[in-house]
Amino acid sequence: MPQETDPRGLSEDIARAVADVPGVAFLKPDLAGRLRTALARPPATAQGAPAGVRLTRPADDFGAWHIEIHLVARARTRTVDVARATRTAVADHLRSVAPAQAGQARITVTVTGLV
């Protein structure tokens, strides 16, 4: 039976790995969350996965992860380089925490803007 990985912890770890990639300004929904007042509805991170990271799996719970990353890149970087480096960082992290699942994971990186 495959080893189960905690999706919430994995999402948080992936978010940290993405934040360390050169050229990444922030994970997409995070900026909106920071701009909300303290009285506004709680940020997405309080409800589950970190902003900008989405993990899904097939119904059997032991299939391959589909990891979606939505980020904003810095304007003075090549977007394709940031996207590739992000994908590599996520794949490397997944290999370190769940080697059996890493080879099957589908990682999608979407750069939604530049700052």
CSV table of C-alpha atoms in Angstrom, one decimal:
chain,number,residue,atom,x,y,z
A,1,MET,CA,0.0,0.0,0.0
A,2,PRO,CA,1.4,3.4,-0.9
A,3,GLN,CA,2.5,5.8,1.8
A,4,GLU,CA,0.0,8.5,2.4
A,5,THR,CA,1.2,12.1,2.5
A,6,ASP,CA,-0.7,14.9,4.5
A,7,PRO,CA,-2.1,17.2,1.8
A,8,ARG,CA,-2.2,20.3,4.0
A,9,GLY,CA,1.4,19.9,5.2
A,10,LEU,CA,2.5,19.1,1.6
A,11,SER,CA,0.7,22.3,0.3
A,12,GLU,CA,2.5,24.4,2.9
A,13,ASP,CA,5.9,22.8,2.1
A,14,ILE,CA,5.3,23.4,-1.6
A,15,ALA,CA,4.4,27.0,-1.0
A,16,ARG,CA,7.6,27.6,0.9
A,17,ALA,CA,9.6,25.9,-1.9
A,18,VAL,CA,8.0,28.1,-4.5
A,19,ALA,CA,8.6,31.2,-2.5
A,20,ASP,CA,12.3,30.4,-2.5
A,21,VAL,CA,12.5,30.2,-6.4
A,22,PRO,CA,14.4,33.2,-7.8
A,23,GLY,CA,12.0,35.4,-9.8
A,24,VAL,CA,8.9,34.5,-7.9
A,25,ALA,CA,7.2,37.6,-6.4
A,26,PHE,CA,4.4,35.8,-4.6
A,27,LEU,CA,1.8,33.1,-4.9
A,28,LYS,CA,-1.1,34.6,-6.8
A,29,PRO,CA,-4.0,35.0,-4.3
A,30,ASP,CA,-1.6,35.9,-1.5
A,31,LEU,CA,-1.4,39.6,-2.3
A,32,ALA,CA,-5.2,40.0,-2.2
A,33,GLY,CA,-5.2,38.3,1.2
A,34,ARG,CA,-2.6,40.7,2.5
A,35,LEU,CA,-4.5,43.7,1.3
A,36,ARG,CA,-7.7,42.8,3.0
A,37,THR,CA,-8.4,44.5,6.3
A,38,ALA,CA,-8.4,42.6,9.5
A,39,LEU,CA,-12.2,42.8,9.6
A,40,ALA,CA,-12.7,41.3,6.1
A,41,ARG,CA,-13.3,37.6,5.5
A,42,PRO,CA,-10.4,35.3,6.5
A,43,PRO,CA,-7.7,34.7,3.9
A,44,ALA,CA,-7.7,31.5,1.8
A,45,THR,CA,-4.8,30.1,3.9
A,46,ALA,CA,-7.1,29.9,7.0
A,47,GLN,CA,-9.5,27.7,5.1
A,48,GLY,CA,-7.2,25.0,3.9
A,49,ALA,CA,-4.3,25.0,1.4
A,50,PRO,CA,-2.0,28.0,1.1
A,51,ALA,CA,-2.8,30.6,-1.4
A,52,GLY,CA,-1.7,29.8,-5.0
A,53,VAL,CA,-1.2,26.0,-4.3
A,54,ARG,CA,-3.8,23.5,-5.2
A,55,LEU,CA,-3.4,19.7,-4.7
A,56,THR,CA,-5.9,17.2,-6.1
A,57,ARG,CA,-6.0,13.5,-6.5
A,58,PRO,CA,-8.2,10.9,-8.2
A,59,ALA,CA,-11.0,9.4,-6.1
A,60,ASP,CA,-9.0,6.4,-5.0
A,61,ASP,CA,-6.8,8.7,-2.7
A,62,PHE,CA,-3.6,6.9,-3.8
A,63,GLY,CA,-3.3,8.1,-7.3
A,64,ALA,CA,-0.9,10.6,-8.7
A,65,TRP,CA,-1.1,14.2,-7.3
A,66,HIS,CA,-2.0,17.0,-9.6
A,67,ILE,CA,-0.3,20.1,-8.2
A,68,GLU,CA,-1.3,23.5,-9.6
A,69,ILE,CA,0.8,26.6,-8.8
A,70,HIS,CA,-0.4,30.1,-9.6
A,71,LEU,CA,2.2,32.8,-9.1
A,72,VAL,CA,3.2,36.3,-10.0
A,73,ALA,CA,6.8,36.7,-11.3
A,74,ARG,CA,9.1,39.6,-11.1
A,75,ALA,CA,9.1,41.8,-14.2
A,76,ARG,CA,12.9,41.6,-14.8
A,77,THR,CA,12.9,37.9,-15.2
A,78,ARG,CA,12.0,35.6,-18.1
A,79,THR,CA,8.6,34.1,-17.3
A,80,VAL,CA,9.4,30.8,-18.8
A,81,ASP,CA,12.6,30.5,-16.7
A,82,VAL,CA,10.6,31.2,-13.5
A,83,ALA,CA,7.9,28.7,-14.5
A,84,ARG,CA,10.5,26.0,-15.2
A,85,ALA,CA,12.4,26.7,-12.0
A,86,THR,CA,9.2,26.5,-10.0
A,87,ARG,CA,8.2,23.2,-11.6
A,88,THR,CA,11.7,21.8,-10.8
A,89,ALA,CA,11.6,23.0,-7.2
A,90,VAL,CA,8.2,21.4,-6.7
A,91,ALA,CA,9.3,18.2,-8.3
A,92,ASP,CA,12.5,18.1,-6.2
A,93,HIS,CA,10.5,18.8,-3.0
A,94,LEU,CA,8.0,16.1,-3.8
A,95,ARG,CA,10.9,13.6,-4.5
A,96,SER,CA,12.3,14.3,-1.1
A,97,VAL,CA,9.1,13.9,0.9
A,98,ALA,CA,7.2,11.3,-1.2
A,99,PRO,CA,9.6,9.5,-3.6
A,100,ALA,CA,7.0,6.9,-4.6
A,101,GLN,CA,4.5,9.5,-5.7
A,102,ALA,CA,6.9,12.0,-7.3
A,103,GLY,CA,7.3,10.2,-10.6
A,104,GLN,CA,3.6,10.2,-11.2
A,105,ALA,CA,2.8,13.7,-10.1
A,106,ARG,CA,1.5,16.2,-12.6
A,107,ILE,CA,2.8,19.7,-11.9
A,108,THR,CA,1.2,22.8,-13.6
A,109,VAL,CA,2.7,26.2,-13.1
A,110,THR,CA,0.7,29.3,-14.2
A,111,VAL,CA,2.3,32.7,-14.2
A,112,THR,CA,-0.7,35.0,-13.8
A,113,GLY,CA,1.2,38.4,-13.8
A,114,LEU,CA,4.3,40.4,-13.5
A,115,VAL,CA,5.3,43.0,-10.9
